[in-house]
Amino acid sequence: MTPVEFAVAAECYLTEARLSDGSRRVYRIALHTWAWLLVGRTPPAGAERRRAAPPVLPLALLDGPDAPRRVAEAFAARAGAVGARTANRELSALRAAVRWWCGQGWLAADPAESLRPLPAAASEPALTDAQARAVLALRVPLREKVLWHLVRETGAPIERLLALDVDQLDPADRQTRPAAAGERPLRWRGGTARLLPLLIAGRSAGPLFLTDRRAPAGTPVADRCPFTGRARLSYRRAAELFTAATAPLGPAGRGWTLHRLAEPRH
């Protein structure tokens, strides 16, 4: 029988695939990541990513006329979040699973057939201190101010910052509460410490960074604020807002990419 659910189909593939135990774990994480992406949600980061249950996703979603567009958009968003190398590796895992599913007759065609691995771009340098100061001095909404200060001060992956919930924060000690044993907390400095209480005022739970509109029907509870009903901010939207806001500062009015704001670690 054809599995109804994506994660079940993934486990069927992983059980049959000729993979080492280590490779099987990597493929499982990659396929679970695709489940998050294909429903328009930001995958968990760090230790949370390894143990979080993927969202329910009908396998038939990969078999409809809209499937190639959905997969292509998810791939583009993932590449923008984690870079070409990681996105290409996860695409390879999906293509391998889809080939097997097609061989079982569970899918009629490969929705990722037209996608090709992205060239690994040369890494862009971090913004200089002067450039970062100019960015942080821009007149933007409080949400962006807090996110940008966190990016600069913690150096954490942007995915991890966007996945933060209010109850994971310890503003008094200027750090996060570890979500898992052995996970290092994120620590911030004065800029974030000054602005963060204003952003979370009146909220004790739910996503730290929220969209401007109420969450659409079907948004998972974990990605919806229980106080305002708004959804978690996505990487794609956060990156678009940063590039647009920094257009007056960047070369030829094109703006900068958000990951360049992270303070370089020495």
PDB file of C-alpha atoms in Angstrom:
ATOM      1  CA  MET A   1       0.000   0.000   0.000  1.00  0.00           C
ATOM      2  CA  THR A   2       1.158   3.514  -0.781  1.00  0.00           C
ATOM      3  CA  PRO A   3       1.957   5.449   2.415  1.00  0.00           C
ATOM      4  CA  VAL A   4      -0.273   8.458   2.909  1.00  0.00           C
ATOM      5  CA  GLU A   5       2.237  10.463   4.910  1.00  0.00           C
ATOM      6  CA  PHE A   6       5.646  11.820   3.834  1.00  0.00           C
ATOM      7  CA  ALA A   7       7.503  10.827   7.017  1.00  0.00           C
ATOM      8  CA  VAL A   8       6.216   7.243   6.775  1.00  0.00           C
ATOM      9  CA  ALA A   9       7.354   7.050   3.152  1.00  0.00           C
ATOM     10  CA  ALA A  10      10.737   8.444   4.218  1.00  0.00           C
ATOM     11  CA  GLU A  11      11.154   5.692   6.820  1.00  0.00           C
ATOM     12  CA  CYS A  12      10.230   3.040   4.238  1.00  0.00           C
ATOM     13  CA  TYR A  13      12.948   4.377   1.948  1.00  0.00           C
ATOM     14  CA  LEU A  14      15.542   4.614   4.733  1.00  0.00           C
ATOM     15  CA  THR A  15      14.818   1.049   5.809  1.00  0.00           C
ATOM     16  CA  GLU A  16      15.493  -0.277   2.304  1.00  0.00           C
ATOM     17  CA  ALA A  17      18.308   2.056   1.263  1.00  0.00           C
ATOM     18  CA  ARG A  18      21.875   0.751   1.302  1.00  0.00           C
ATOM     19  CA  LEU A  19      23.213   3.329   3.707  1.00  0.00           C
ATOM     20  CA  SER A  20      25.494   3.215   6.704  1.00  0.00           C
ATOM     21  CA  ASP A  21      23.931   4.047  10.048  1.00  0.00           C
ATOM     22  CA  GLY A  22      25.587   7.465   9.987  1.00  0.00           C
ATOM     23  CA  SER A  23      24.387   8.239   6.474  1.00  0.00           C
ATOM     24  CA  ARG A  24      20.901   7.031   7.347  1.00  0.00           C
ATOM     25  CA  ARG A  25      20.758   9.534  10.222  1.00  0.00           C
ATOM     26  CA  VAL A  26      21.908  12.355   7.927  1.00  0.00           C
ATOM     27  CA  TYR A  27      19.346  11.429   5.269  1.00  0.00           C
ATOM     28  CA  ARG A  28      16.580  11.235   7.876  1.00  0.00           C
ATOM     29  CA  ILE A  29      17.367  14.758   9.118  1.00  0.00           C
ATOM     30  CA  ALA A  30      17.486  16.040   5.523  1.00  0.00           C
ATOM     31  CA  LEU A  31      14.136  14.471   4.620  1.00  0.00           C
ATOM     32  CA  HIS A  32      12.522  15.764   7.795  1.00  0.00           C
ATOM     33  CA  THR A  33      13.870  19.209   6.892  1.00  0.00           C
ATOM     34  CA  TRP A  34      12.084  18.958   3.537  1.00  0.00           C
ATOM     35  CA  ALA A  35       8.829  18.216   5.373  1.00  0.00           C
ATOM     36  CA  TRP A  36       9.137  21.509   7.244  1.00  0.00           C
ATOM     37  CA  LEU A  37      10.052  23.401   4.081  1.00  0.00           C
ATOM     38  CA  LEU A  38       7.233  21.986   1.986  1.00  0.00           C
ATOM     39  CA  VAL A  39       4.602  23.243   4.421  1.00  0.00           C
ATOM     40  CA  GLY A  40       6.212  26.686   4.494  1.00  0.00           C
ATOM     41  CA  ARG A  41       7.725  26.434   7.969  1.00  0.00           C
ATOM     42  CA  THR A  42      11.244  27.143   9.200  1.00  0.00           C
ATOM     43  CA  PRO A  43      13.001  23.893  10.195  1.00  0.00           C
ATOM     44  CA  PRO A  44      14.205  23.713  13.802  1.00  0.00           C
ATOM     45  CA  ALA A  45      17.887  24.436  14.300  1.00  0.00           C
ATOM     46  CA  GLY A  46      20.645  22.750  16.309  1.00  0.00           C
ATOM     47  CA  ALA A  47      19.726  19.926  18.647  1.00  0.00           C
ATOM     48  CA  GLU A  48      16.036  20.758  18.183  1.00  0.00           C
ATOM     49  CA  ARG A  49      16.329  19.804  14.508  1.00  0.00           C
ATOM     50  CA  ARG A  50      17.598  16.305  15.272  1.00  0.00           C
ATOM     51  CA  ARG A  51      14.801  15.307  17.616  1.00  0.00           C
ATOM     52  CA  ALA A  52      11.802  17.358  16.437  1.00  0.00           C
ATOM     53  CA  ALA A  53       8.992  15.389  14.823  1.00  0.00           C
ATOM     54  CA  PRO A  54       8.383  16.628  11.264  1.00  0.00           C
ATOM     55  CA  PRO A  55       5.000  18.133  10.408  1.00  0.00           C
ATOM     56  CA  VAL A  56       2.339  15.947   8.846  1.00  0.00           C
ATOM     57  CA  LEU A  57       2.677  16.168   5.068  1.00  0.00           C
ATOM     58  CA  PRO A  58       0.666  14.097   2.560  1.00  0.00           C
ATOM     59  CA  LEU A  59       2.993  12.285   0.167  1.00  0.00           C
ATOM     60  CA  ALA A  60       0.511  13.149  -2.592  1.00  0.00           C
ATOM     61  CA  LEU A  61       1.615  16.775  -2.246  1.00  0.00           C
ATOM     62  CA  LEU A  62       4.676  15.761  -4.282  1.00  0.00           C
ATOM     63  CA  ASP A  63       2.549  14.309  -7.058  1.00  0.00           C
ATOM     64  CA  GLY A  64       0.305  17.211  -8.061  1.00  0.00           C
ATOM     65  CA  PRO A  65       0.737  19.770 -10.841  1.00  0.00           C
ATOM     66  CA  ASP A  66       1.898  22.350  -8.303  1.00  0.00           C
ATOM     67  CA  ALA A  67       4.589  20.080  -6.817  1.00  0.00           C
ATOM     68  CA  PRO A  68       7.561  21.230  -8.969  1.00  0.00           C
ATOM     69  CA  ARG A  69       6.914  24.883  -8.084  1.00  0.00           C
ATOM     70  CA  ARG A  70       6.507  24.078  -4.401  1.00  0.00           C
ATOM     71  CA  VAL A  71       9.760  22.081  -4.316  1.00  0.00           C
ATOM     72  CA  ALA A  72      11.672  24.741  -6.275  1.00  0.00           C
ATOM     73  CA  GLU A  73      10.527  27.511  -3.934  1.00  0.00           C
ATOM     74  CA  ALA A  74      11.430  25.445  -0.881  1.00  0.00           C
ATOM     75  CA  PHE A  75      14.878  24.718  -2.331  1.00  0.00           C
ATOM     76  CA  ALA A  76      15.490  28.410  -3.060  1.00  0.00           C
ATOM     77  CA  ALA A  77      14.431  29.411   0.432  1.00  0.00           C
ATOM     78  CA  ARG A  78      16.635  26.745   1.983  1.00  0.00           C
ATOM     79  CA  ALA A  79      19.651  27.812  -0.075  1.00  0.00           C
ATOM     80  CA  GLY A  80      19.115  31.389   1.056  1.00  0.00           C
ATOM     81  CA  ALA A  81      19.007  30.268   4.677  1.00  0.00           C
ATOM     82  CA  VAL A  82      21.887  27.800   4.875  1.00  0.00           C
ATOM     83  CA  GLY A  83      23.887  28.246   1.668  1.00  0.00           C
ATOM     84  CA  ALA A  84      24.307  26.214  -1.483  1.00  0.00           C
ATOM     85  CA  ARG A  85      26.367  23.382  -0.011  1.00  0.00           C
ATOM     86  CA  THR A  86      23.847  22.327   2.635  1.00  0.00           C
ATOM     87  CA  ALA A  87      20.857  22.889   0.348  1.00  0.00           C
ATOM     88  CA  ASN A  88      22.475  20.779  -2.385  1.00  0.00           C
ATOM     89  CA  ARG A  89      23.130  17.948   0.058  1.00  0.00           C
ATOM     90  CA  GLU A  90      19.507  17.995   1.204  1.00  0.00           C
ATOM     91  CA  LEU A  91      18.293  18.117  -2.398  1.00  0.00           C
ATOM     92  CA  SER A  92      20.373  15.019  -3.136  1.00  0.00           C
ATOM     93  CA  ALA A  93      18.702  13.186  -0.230  1.00  0.00           C
ATOM     94  CA  LEU A  94      15.244  14.137  -1.489  1.00  0.00           C
ATOM     95  CA  ARG A  95      16.023  13.095  -5.068  1.00  0.00           C
ATOM     96  CA  ALA A  96      17.293   9.702  -3.873  1.00  0.00           C
ATOM     97  CA  ALA A  97      14.119   9.119  -1.861  1.00  0.00           C
ATOM     98  CA  VAL A  98      11.860  10.300  -4.689  1.00  0.00           C
ATOM     99  CA  ARG A  99      13.549   7.952  -7.167  1.00  0.00           C
ATOM    100  CA  TRP A 100      12.835   5.061  -4.824  1.00  0.00           C
ATOM    101  CA  TRP A 101       9.244   6.174  -4.269  1.00  0.00           C
ATOM    102  CA  CYS A 102       8.722   6.416  -8.030  1.00  0.00           C
ATOM    103  CA  GLY A 103      10.153   2.916  -8.366  1.00  0.00           C
ATOM    104  CA  GLN A 104       7.545   1.691  -5.868  1.00  0.00           C
ATOM    105  CA  GLY A 105       4.793   3.373  -7.866  1.00  0.00           C
ATOM    106  CA  TRP A 106       4.029   5.771  -5.013  1.00  0.00           C
ATOM    107  CA  LEU A 107       4.777   8.855  -7.134  1.00  0.00           C
ATOM    108  CA  ALA A 108       4.236   9.290 -10.855  1.00  0.00           C
ATOM    109  CA  ALA A 109       7.132  11.684 -11.449  1.00  0.00           C
ATOM    110  CA  ASP A 110      10.013  13.466  -9.722  1.00  0.00           C
ATOM    111  CA  PRO A 111       8.926  17.024  -8.793  1.00  0.00           C
ATOM    112  CA  ALA A 112      12.589  17.990  -8.355  1.00  0.00           C
ATOM    113  CA  GLU A 113      13.642  16.708 -11.789  1.00  0.00           C
ATOM    114  CA  SER A 114      14.298  20.186 -13.201  1.00  0.00           C
ATOM    115  CA  LEU A 115      16.372  21.331 -10.218  1.00  0.00           C
ATOM    116  CA  ARG A 116      20.138  21.327 -10.447  1.00  0.00           C
ATOM    117  CA  PRO A 117      22.671  21.729  -7.632  1.00  0.00           C
ATOM    118  CA  LEU A 118      23.587  25.336  -7.046  1.00  0.00           C
ATOM    119  CA  PRO A 119      27.170  26.484  -7.536  1.00  0.00           C
ATOM    120  CA  ALA A 120      28.924  27.109  -4.277  1.00  0.00           C
ATOM    121  CA  ALA A 121      29.285  30.873  -4.138  1.00  0.00           C
ATOM    122  CA  ALA A 122      32.341  32.504  -2.693  1.00  0.00           C
ATOM    123  CA  SER A 123      31.603  33.411   0.901  1.00  0.00           C
ATOM    124  CA  GLU A 124      30.710  37.052   1.373  1.00  0.00           C
ATOM    125  CA  PRO A 125      32.686  38.929   4.015  1.00  0.00           C
ATOM    126  CA  ALA A 126      31.005  40.056   7.190  1.00  0.00           C
ATOM    127  CA  LEU A 127      30.041  43.703   7.337  1.00  0.00           C
ATOM    128  CA  THR A 128      32.667  45.946   8.861  1.00  0.00           C
ATOM    129  CA  ASP A 129      32.040  47.573  12.227  1.00  0.00           C
ATOM    130  CA  ALA A 130      31.251  50.855  10.472  1.00  0.00           C
ATOM    131  CA  GLN A 131      28.800  49.179   8.105  1.00  0.00           C
ATOM    132  CA  ALA A 132      27.138  47.296  10.960  1.00  0.00           C
ATOM    133  CA  ARG A 133      26.754  50.521  12.954  1.00  0.00           C
ATOM    134  CA  ALA A 134      25.099  52.138   9.934  1.00  0.00           C
ATOM    135  CA  VAL A 135      22.688  49.196   9.648  1.00  0.00           C
ATOM    136  CA  LEU A 136      21.782  49.221  13.332  1.00  0.00           C
ATOM    137  CA  ALA A 137      21.171  52.975  13.170  1.00  0.00           C
ATOM    138  CA  LEU A 138      18.502  52.603  10.460  1.00  0.00           C
ATOM    139  CA  ARG A 139      14.946  53.612  11.367  1.00  0.00           C
ATOM    140  CA  VAL A 140      13.136  50.258  11.164  1.00  0.00           C
ATOM    141  CA  PRO A 141      10.462  48.469  13.224  1.00  0.00           C
ATOM    142  CA  LEU A 142      11.407  47.135  16.649  1.00  0.00           C
ATOM    143  CA  ARG A 143      11.218  43.525  15.446  1.00  0.00           C
ATOM    144  CA  GLU A 144      13.956  44.123  12.880  1.00  0.00           C
ATOM    145  CA  LYS A 145      16.047  46.080  15.385  1.00  0.00           C
ATOM    146  CA  VAL A 146      16.042  43.179  17.844  1.00  0.00           C
ATOM    147  CA  LEU A 147      16.720  40.526  15.208  1.00  0.00           C
ATOM    148  CA  TRP A 148      19.588  42.496  13.693  1.00  0.00           C
ATOM    149  CA  HIS A 149      21.202  43.127  17.074  1.00  0.00           C
ATOM    150  CA  LEU A 150      20.917  39.419  17.891  1.00  0.00           C
ATOM    151  CA  VAL A 151      22.492  38.467  14.572  1.00  0.00           C
ATOM    152  CA  ARG A 152      25.379  40.846  15.161  1.00  0.00           C
ATOM    153  CA  GLU A 153      25.934  40.097  18.833  1.00  0.00           C
ATOM    154  CA  THR A 154      25.436  36.317  19.012  1.00  0.00           C
ATOM    155  CA  GLY A 155      26.838  35.190  15.647  1.00  0.00           C
ATOM    156  CA  ALA A 156      24.226  32.411  15.776  1.00  0.00           C
ATOM    157  CA  PRO A 157      22.667  30.900  12.652  1.00  0.00           C
ATOM    158  CA  ILE A 158      19.726  33.037  11.627  1.00  0.00           C
ATOM    159  CA  GLU A 159      17.535  29.931  11.527  1.00  0.00           C
ATOM    160  CA  ARG A 160      18.187  29.371  15.213  1.00  0.00           C
ATOM    161  CA  LEU A 161      17.321  32.966  16.068  1.00  0.00           C
ATOM    162  CA  LEU A 162      14.054  32.836  14.145  1.00  0.00           C
ATOM    163  CA  ALA A 163      13.167  29.558  15.865  1.00  0.00           C
ATOM    164  CA  LEU A 164      13.458  31.099  19.341  1.00  0.00           C
ATOM    165  CA  ASP A 165      10.409  31.234  21.595  1.00  0.00           C
ATOM    166  CA  VAL A 166       9.852  33.858  24.267  1.00  0.00           C
ATOM    167  CA  ASP A 167      10.031  31.309  27.093  1.00  0.00           C
ATOM    168  CA  GLN A 168      13.528  30.289  25.950  1.00  0.00           C
ATOM    169  CA  LEU A 169      14.910  33.728  26.824  1.00  0.00           C
ATOM    170  CA  ASP A 170      16.620  34.824  30.027  1.00  0.00           C
ATOM    171  CA  PRO A 171      16.741  38.628  29.616  1.00  0.00           C
ATOM    172  CA  ALA A 172      18.190  39.199  33.095  1.00  0.00           C
ATOM    173  CA  ASP A 173      21.286  37.127  32.274  1.00  0.00           C
ATOM    174  CA  ARG A 174      21.339  38.221  28.605  1.00  0.00           C
ATOM    175  CA  GLN A 175      21.208  34.678  27.261  1.00  0.00           C
ATOM    176  CA  THR A 176      18.920  31.876  26.143  1.00  0.00           C
ATOM    177  CA  ARG A 177      17.973  28.929  28.280  1.00  0.00           C
ATOM    178  CA  PRO A 178      19.460  25.771  26.700  1.00  0.00           C
ATOM    179  CA  ALA A 179      16.792  23.704  24.954  1.00  0.00           C
ATOM    180  CA  ALA A 180      18.776  20.482  25.343  1.00  0.00           C
ATOM    181  CA  ALA A 181      21.522  19.062  27.517  1.00  0.00           C
ATOM    182  CA  GLY A 182      24.902  20.143  26.208  1.00  0.00           C
ATOM    183  CA  GLU A 183      23.508  22.924  24.003  1.00  0.00           C
ATOM    184  CA  ARG A 184      25.384  26.181  24.498  1.00  0.00           C
ATOM    185  CA  PRO A 185      23.198  29.199  25.294  1.00  0.00           C
ATOM    186  CA  LEU A 186      23.230  32.223  23.026  1.00  0.00           C
ATOM    187  CA  ARG A 187      24.558  35.352  24.723  1.00  0.00           C
ATOM    188  CA  TRP A 188      23.953  38.945  23.696  1.00  0.00           C
ATOM    189  CA  ARG A 189      25.162  42.399  24.642  1.00  0.00           C
ATOM    190  CA  GLY A 190      23.769  45.829  25.401  1.00  0.00           C
ATOM    191  CA  GLY A 191      21.966  46.565  22.146  1.00  0.00           C
ATOM    192  CA  THR A 192      19.766  43.487  22.386  1.00  0.00           C
ATOM    193  CA  ALA A 193      19.432  43.826  26.157  1.00  0.00           C
ATOM    194  CA  ARG A 194      18.012  47.332  25.755  1.00  0.00           C
ATOM    195  CA  LEU A 195      15.456  46.470  23.064  1.00  0.00           C
ATOM    196  CA  LEU A 196      14.395  42.895  23.823  1.00  0.00           C
ATOM    197  CA  PRO A 197      12.111  43.703  26.811  1.00  0.00           C
ATOM    198  CA  LEU A 198      10.166  46.115  24.595  1.00  0.00           C
ATOM    199  CA  LEU A 199       9.598  43.422  21.965  1.00  0.00           C
ATOM    200  CA  ILE A 200       8.367  40.746  24.367  1.00  0.00           C
ATOM    201  CA  ALA A 201       6.310  42.999  26.661  1.00  0.00           C
ATOM    202  CA  GLY A 202       3.056  41.223  27.508  1.00  0.00           C
ATOM    203  CA  ARG A 203       4.178  37.903  26.051  1.00  0.00           C
ATOM    204  CA  SER A 204       5.425  34.902  28.018  1.00  0.00           C
ATOM    205  CA  ALA A 205       5.299  32.229  25.307  1.00  0.00           C
ATOM    206  CA  GLY A 206       5.150  31.733  21.567  1.00  0.00           C
ATOM    207  CA  PRO A 207       7.570  32.731  18.797  1.00  0.00           C
ATOM    208  CA  LEU A 208       9.900  35.623  19.535  1.00  0.00           C
ATOM    209  CA  PHE A 209       9.729  37.065  16.016  1.00  0.00           C
ATOM    210  CA  LEU A 210       6.247  37.367  14.529  1.00  0.00           C
ATOM    211  CA  THR A 211       4.755  38.310  11.184  1.00  0.00           C
ATOM    212  CA  ASP A 212       2.666  41.465  10.846  1.00  0.00           C
ATOM    213  CA  ARG A 213      -0.566  39.572  10.186  1.00  0.00           C
ATOM    214  CA  ARG A 214      -2.622  36.928  11.932  1.00  0.00           C
ATOM    215  CA  ALA A 215      -1.591  33.363  11.230  1.00  0.00           C
ATOM    216  CA  PRO A 216      -3.594  31.653   8.477  1.00  0.00           C
ATOM    217  CA  ALA A 217      -5.856  28.740   9.347  1.00  0.00           C
ATOM    218  CA  GLY A 218      -3.910  25.548   9.914  1.00  0.00           C
ATOM    219  CA  THR A 219      -0.760  27.219  11.271  1.00  0.00           C
ATOM    220  CA  PRO A 220       0.708  24.860  13.923  1.00  0.00           C
ATOM    221  CA  VAL A 221       0.365  25.998  17.527  1.00  0.00           C
ATOM    222  CA  ALA A 222       4.155  26.076  17.920  1.00  0.00           C
ATOM    223  CA  ASP A 223       4.407  28.689  15.155  1.00  0.00           C
ATOM    224  CA  ARG A 224       1.584  30.921  16.367  1.00  0.00           C
ATOM    225  CA  CYS A 225       1.586  33.492  19.158  1.00  0.00           C
ATOM    226  CA  PRO A 226      -1.059  32.604  21.794  1.00  0.00           C
ATOM    227  CA  PHE A 227      -1.505  36.297  22.629  1.00  0.00           C
ATOM    228  CA  THR A 228      -1.712  37.976  19.210  1.00  0.00           C
ATOM    229  CA  GLY A 229      -2.517  35.073  16.895  1.00  0.00           C
ATOM    230  CA  ARG A 230       0.330  36.039  14.572  1.00  0.00           C
ATOM    231  CA  ALA A 231       2.674  33.516  12.951  1.00  0.00           C
ATOM    232  CA  ARG A 232       6.424  33.030  13.272  1.00  0.00           C
ATOM    233  CA  LEU A 233       8.542  35.204  10.967  1.00  0.00           C
ATOM    234  CA  SER A 234      10.151  33.201   8.146  1.00  0.00           C
ATOM    235  CA  TYR A 235      13.779  33.402   7.049  1.00  0.00           C
ATOM    236  CA  ARG A 236      12.748  34.458   3.565  1.00  0.00           C
ATOM    237  CA  ARG A 237      10.762  37.458   4.836  1.00  0.00           C
ATOM    238  CA  ALA A 238      13.461  38.473   7.327  1.00  0.00           C
ATOM    239  CA  ALA A 239      16.094  38.365   4.576  1.00  0.00           C
ATOM    240  CA  GLU A 240      13.914  40.371   2.169  1.00  0.00           C
ATOM    241  CA  LEU A 241      13.308  43.069   4.774  1.00  0.00           C
ATOM    242  CA  PHE A 242      17.015  43.357   5.580  1.00  0.00           C
ATOM    243  CA  THR A 243      18.091  43.650   1.951  1.00  0.00           C
ATOM    244  CA  ALA A 244      15.395  46.228   1.226  1.00  0.00           C
ATOM    245  CA  ALA A 245      16.237  48.294   4.311  1.00  0.00           C
ATOM    246  CA  THR A 246      19.976  48.314   3.559  1.00  0.00           C
ATOM    247  CA  ALA A 247      19.558  49.255  -0.119  1.00  0.00           C
ATOM    248  CA  PRO A 248      20.646  52.873   0.559  1.00  0.00           C
ATOM    249  CA  LEU A 249      23.813  51.571   2.233  1.00  0.00           C
ATOM    250  CA  GLY A 250      24.887  48.779  -0.120  1.00  0.00           C
ATOM    251  CA  PRO A 251      26.684  49.027  -3.458  1.00  0.00           C
ATOM    252  CA  ALA A 252      24.551  50.225  -6.389  1.00  0.00           C
ATOM    253  CA  GLY A 253      21.501  50.338  -4.141  1.00  0.00           C
ATOM    254  CA  ARG A 254      21.222  46.540  -3.982  1.00  0.00           C
ATOM    255  CA  GLY A 255      21.476  46.197  -0.217  1.00  0.00           C
ATOM    256  CA  TRP A 256      23.225  43.485   1.774  1.00  0.00           C
ATOM    257  CA  THR A 257      22.355  39.926   2.751  1.00  0.00           C
ATOM    258  CA  LEU A 258      21.348  39.292   6.351  1.00  0.00           C
ATOM    259  CA  HIS A 259      24.002  36.693   7.158  1.00  0.00           C
ATOM    260  CA  ARG A 260      26.742  39.290   6.513  1.00  0.00           C
ATOM    261  CA  LEU A 261      25.629  41.184   9.608  1.00  0.00           C
ATOM    262  CA  ALA A 262      26.977  38.495  11.969  1.00  0.00           C
ATOM    263  CA  GLU A 263      30.066  39.687  13.784  1.00  0.00           C
ATOM    264  CA  PRO A 264      33.132  37.747  12.589  1.00  0.00           C
ATOM    265  CA  ARG A 265      34.535  35.315  15.135  1.00  0.00           C
ATOM    266  CA  HIS A 266      38.273  35.224  15.644  1.00  0.00           C
TER     267      HIS A 266
END
